[in-house]
XYZ file of C-alpha atoms in Angstrom:
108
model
C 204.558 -8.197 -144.575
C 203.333 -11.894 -144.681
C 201.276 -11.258 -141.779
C 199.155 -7.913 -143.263
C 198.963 -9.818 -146.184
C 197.315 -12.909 -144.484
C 195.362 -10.435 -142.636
C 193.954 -8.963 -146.028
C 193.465 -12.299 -147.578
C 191.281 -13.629 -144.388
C 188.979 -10.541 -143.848
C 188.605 -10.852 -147.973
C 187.632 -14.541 -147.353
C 185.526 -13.531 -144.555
C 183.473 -10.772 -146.243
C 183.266 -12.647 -149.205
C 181.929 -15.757 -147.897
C 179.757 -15.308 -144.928
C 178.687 -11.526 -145.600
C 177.718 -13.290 -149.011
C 175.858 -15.884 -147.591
C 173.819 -13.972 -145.985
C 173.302 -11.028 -149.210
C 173.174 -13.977 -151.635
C 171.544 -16.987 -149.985
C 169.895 -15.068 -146.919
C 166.423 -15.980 -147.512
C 167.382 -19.765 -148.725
C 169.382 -20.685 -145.791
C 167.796 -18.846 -143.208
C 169.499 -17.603 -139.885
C 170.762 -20.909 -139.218
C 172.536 -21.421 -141.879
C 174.358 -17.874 -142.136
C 175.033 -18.395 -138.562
C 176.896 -21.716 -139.435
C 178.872 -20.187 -142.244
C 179.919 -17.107 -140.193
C 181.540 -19.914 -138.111
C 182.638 -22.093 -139.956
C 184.356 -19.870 -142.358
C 185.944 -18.164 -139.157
C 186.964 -21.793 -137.952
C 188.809 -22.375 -141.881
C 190.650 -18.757 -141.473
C 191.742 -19.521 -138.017
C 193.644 -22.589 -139.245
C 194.696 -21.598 -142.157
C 196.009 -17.643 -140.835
C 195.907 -18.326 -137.267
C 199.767 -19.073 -136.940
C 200.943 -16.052 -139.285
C 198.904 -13.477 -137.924
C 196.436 -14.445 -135.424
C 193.563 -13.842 -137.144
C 192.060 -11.093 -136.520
C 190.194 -10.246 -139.485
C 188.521 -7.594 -137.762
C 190.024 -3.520 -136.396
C 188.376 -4.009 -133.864
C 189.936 -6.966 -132.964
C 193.358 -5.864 -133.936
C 192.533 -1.971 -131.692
C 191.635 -4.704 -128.490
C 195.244 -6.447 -128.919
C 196.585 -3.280 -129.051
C 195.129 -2.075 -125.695
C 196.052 -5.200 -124.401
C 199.482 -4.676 -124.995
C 199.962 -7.707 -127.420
C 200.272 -5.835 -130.924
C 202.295 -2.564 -131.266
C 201.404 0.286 -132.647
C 203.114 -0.335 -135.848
C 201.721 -3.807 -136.304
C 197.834 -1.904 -136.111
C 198.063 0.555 -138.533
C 198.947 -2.492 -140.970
C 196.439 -4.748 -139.823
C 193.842 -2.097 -139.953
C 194.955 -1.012 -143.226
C 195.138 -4.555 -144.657
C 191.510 -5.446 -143.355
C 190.175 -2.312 -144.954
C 191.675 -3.207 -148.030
C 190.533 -7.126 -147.835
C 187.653 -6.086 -146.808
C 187.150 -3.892 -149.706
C 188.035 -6.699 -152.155
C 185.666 -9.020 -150.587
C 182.722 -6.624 -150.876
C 183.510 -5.761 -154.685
C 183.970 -9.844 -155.557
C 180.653 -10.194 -153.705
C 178.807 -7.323 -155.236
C 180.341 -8.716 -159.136
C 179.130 -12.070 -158.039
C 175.394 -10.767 -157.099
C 174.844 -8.702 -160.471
C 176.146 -11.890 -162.495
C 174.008 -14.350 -160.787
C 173.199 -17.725 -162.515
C 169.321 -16.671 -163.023
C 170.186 -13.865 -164.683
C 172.825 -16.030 -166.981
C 170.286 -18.776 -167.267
C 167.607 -16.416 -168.560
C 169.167 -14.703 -171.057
């Protein structure tokens, strides 16, 4: 159970952070700079998650360790269900956080 649940919180972390870079702070930071926090944010999870669950935060990540014969059957359906949820999660925080943006606070 610890590892879904590290697998939710990282692909939360991930879509909340670098797929909000780029819908939030796209046009501000450029390519560059989404490209940086893609990588960086993957370089956080993989320390932080890396030991419980091998960070996957991605199916199709988890589907390839399952061909490879390194996660069973069992252990995908979780991780696949846990990333959808994360993944989920993330998206809703980020799409809260982009209709309550500080210019629209600030100009009201």
């Amino acid at each position: 159970m610890k590892k879904y649940m590290a697998e939710g919180f990282g692909t939360m972390f991930l879509v909340l952070m670098a797929c909000g870079s780029a819908v939030l702070a796209g046009p501000k930071i450029g390519v560059l700079g989404i490209g940086l926090c893609f990588g960086l944010v993957l370089i956080c999870l993989c320390y932080c998650i890396g030991n419980i669950s091998g960070c996957h935060v991605n199916p199709a990540v988890s589907f390839a360790m399952f061909l490879s014969g390194k996660l069973s059957g069992r252990d995908l359906c979780g991780y696949v269900v846990a990333q959808l949820i994360g993944a989920a999660v993330g998206a809703g925080f980020c799409t809260g956080s982009s209709i309550w943006t500080w210019d629209s606070i600030l100009a009201e």
